[in-house]
Amino acid sequence: QVWLVESGGRSVQAGGSLRLSCAASRRTFTNYVMGWFRQAPGKEREFLATISASGDITKYADSVKGRFTISRDNAKNTVYLQMNSLKPEDTAVYYCACKAGTTISSRASRYSYWGQGTQVTVSS
């Protein structure tokens, strides 16, 4: 079992920045690929970014490429999502998730453990 706790979500104006954090409970954090997803009301969960266990491989959704950056600090069992140039359409609940293994993935079904989510609201 891996417990994930997201933090950092809040209300922000368009054009602003936020950094989300996701702390993992497990000491073997370095064995897990991490991902960030979001879900807006009435929409399906959307992949945003993923990072390999070592942190050397990342992948982004086209919708956030160039604006969002995923990173991880394995010493702190934490993964981050830096979000810049935020837009009202970025408003959603943001989730982190983890999957065992070495292969990164954009598919939510590949992730075994999920956090409870943190709300990000971007106003125009």
XYZ file of C-alpha atoms in Angstrom:
124
model
C 0.000 0.000 0.000
C 1.222 3.489 -0.876
C -0.428 6.545 0.577
C -0.249 9.716 -1.491
C -1.150 13.163 -0.204
C -1.369 16.138 -2.541
C -1.075 19.739 -1.418
C -0.660 23.190 -2.891
C -3.951 23.632 -4.663
C -5.724 26.962 -4.266
C -7.424 29.733 -6.200
C -5.236 31.811 -8.496
C -5.740 34.327 -11.258
C -5.083 33.525 -14.911
C -1.425 33.877 -15.780
C -0.336 32.922 -12.299
C 1.693 29.971 -11.067
C 1.274 27.182 -8.553
C 3.420 24.304 -7.384
C 1.643 21.160 -6.324
C 3.315 18.610 -4.101
C 2.553 14.956 -3.577
C 4.098 13.186 -0.610
C 4.307 9.405 -0.632
C 4.282 7.204 2.436
C 6.447 4.413 1.211
C 10.201 4.205 1.633
C 10.467 2.430 -1.725
C 9.282 5.592 -3.474
C 12.221 5.245 -5.822
C 10.664 2.073 -7.272
C 7.612 3.924 -8.538
C 6.786 5.905 -11.640
C 4.754 8.962 -10.676
C 2.080 10.770 -12.604
C -0.164 13.796 -12.363
C -3.737 13.816 -13.626
C -6.666 16.175 -13.302
C -10.421 15.992 -13.521
C -12.750 18.887 -14.182
C -16.482 18.703 -13.416
C -18.308 16.663 -16.017
C -15.097 15.588 -17.731
C -12.977 12.475 -17.736
C -9.738 12.238 -15.832
C -6.956 13.732 -17.950
C -3.290 12.803 -18.019
C -0.895 15.700 -17.444
C 2.626 14.455 -16.799
C 4.646 11.459 -15.715
C 8.179 10.935 -14.476
C 10.328 7.841 -14.248
C 11.498 6.406 -10.945
C 14.944 7.949 -11.326
C 13.572 11.240 -12.616
C 15.442 11.200 -15.894
C 12.462 10.567 -18.177
C 9.356 12.719 -18.367
C 6.338 12.944 -20.620
C 3.668 15.619 -20.890
C 0.226 16.031 -22.355
C 0.160 18.462 -25.248
C -2.257 20.659 -23.326
C 0.342 21.462 -20.666
C 3.653 21.020 -22.458
C 5.808 24.081 -21.971
C 3.692 25.342 -19.066
C 3.875 22.510 -16.528
C 6.962 20.755 -15.187
C 7.032 17.518 -13.239
C 9.916 16.747 -10.928
C 10.656 14.529 -7.965
C 12.847 14.493 -4.896
C 13.429 10.875 -3.974
C 15.119 11.823 -0.738
C 11.849 13.429 0.371
C 9.497 10.870 -1.232
C 7.826 13.766 -3.019
C 6.809 14.580 -6.566
C 6.011 18.096 -7.731
C 4.044 19.752 -10.491
C 5.097 23.298 -11.278
C 2.322 25.035 -13.179
C 2.925 28.329 -14.946
C 0.799 30.545 -17.180
C -2.346 29.089 -15.703
C -5.597 29.389 -17.616
C -9.230 29.146 -16.489
C -9.457 25.824 -18.318
C -6.832 24.443 -15.938
C -9.449 24.533 -13.192
C -9.857 20.979 -11.885
C -9.063 18.596 -9.086
C -5.454 17.506 -9.470
C -4.362 14.001 -8.531
C -1.018 12.317 -8.213
C -0.657 8.599 -8.758
C 2.033 5.964 -8.758
C 2.760 2.745 -10.574
C 5.336 0.079 -9.957
C 7.892 -0.697 -12.606
C 10.167 1.347 -14.817
C 7.915 2.264 -17.739
C 6.265 5.649 -17.696
C 2.655 5.783 -18.832
C -0.041 8.303 -19.658
C -2.808 5.774 -19.031
C -4.615 6.194 -15.730
C -5.462 2.499 -15.651
C -1.777 1.653 -15.268
C -1.506 3.475 -11.949
C -2.245 1.523 -8.796
C -2.376 4.165 -6.096
C -3.961 7.590 -6.080
C -4.082 10.568 -3.784
C -7.282 12.260 -2.691
C -6.788 15.249 -4.966
C -6.268 18.964 -4.496
C -8.459 21.667 -6.005
C -6.992 24.227 -8.381
C -9.215 27.094 -9.441
C -8.052 29.619 -12.022
C -10.110 32.757 -12.430
C -10.052 35.071 -15.414
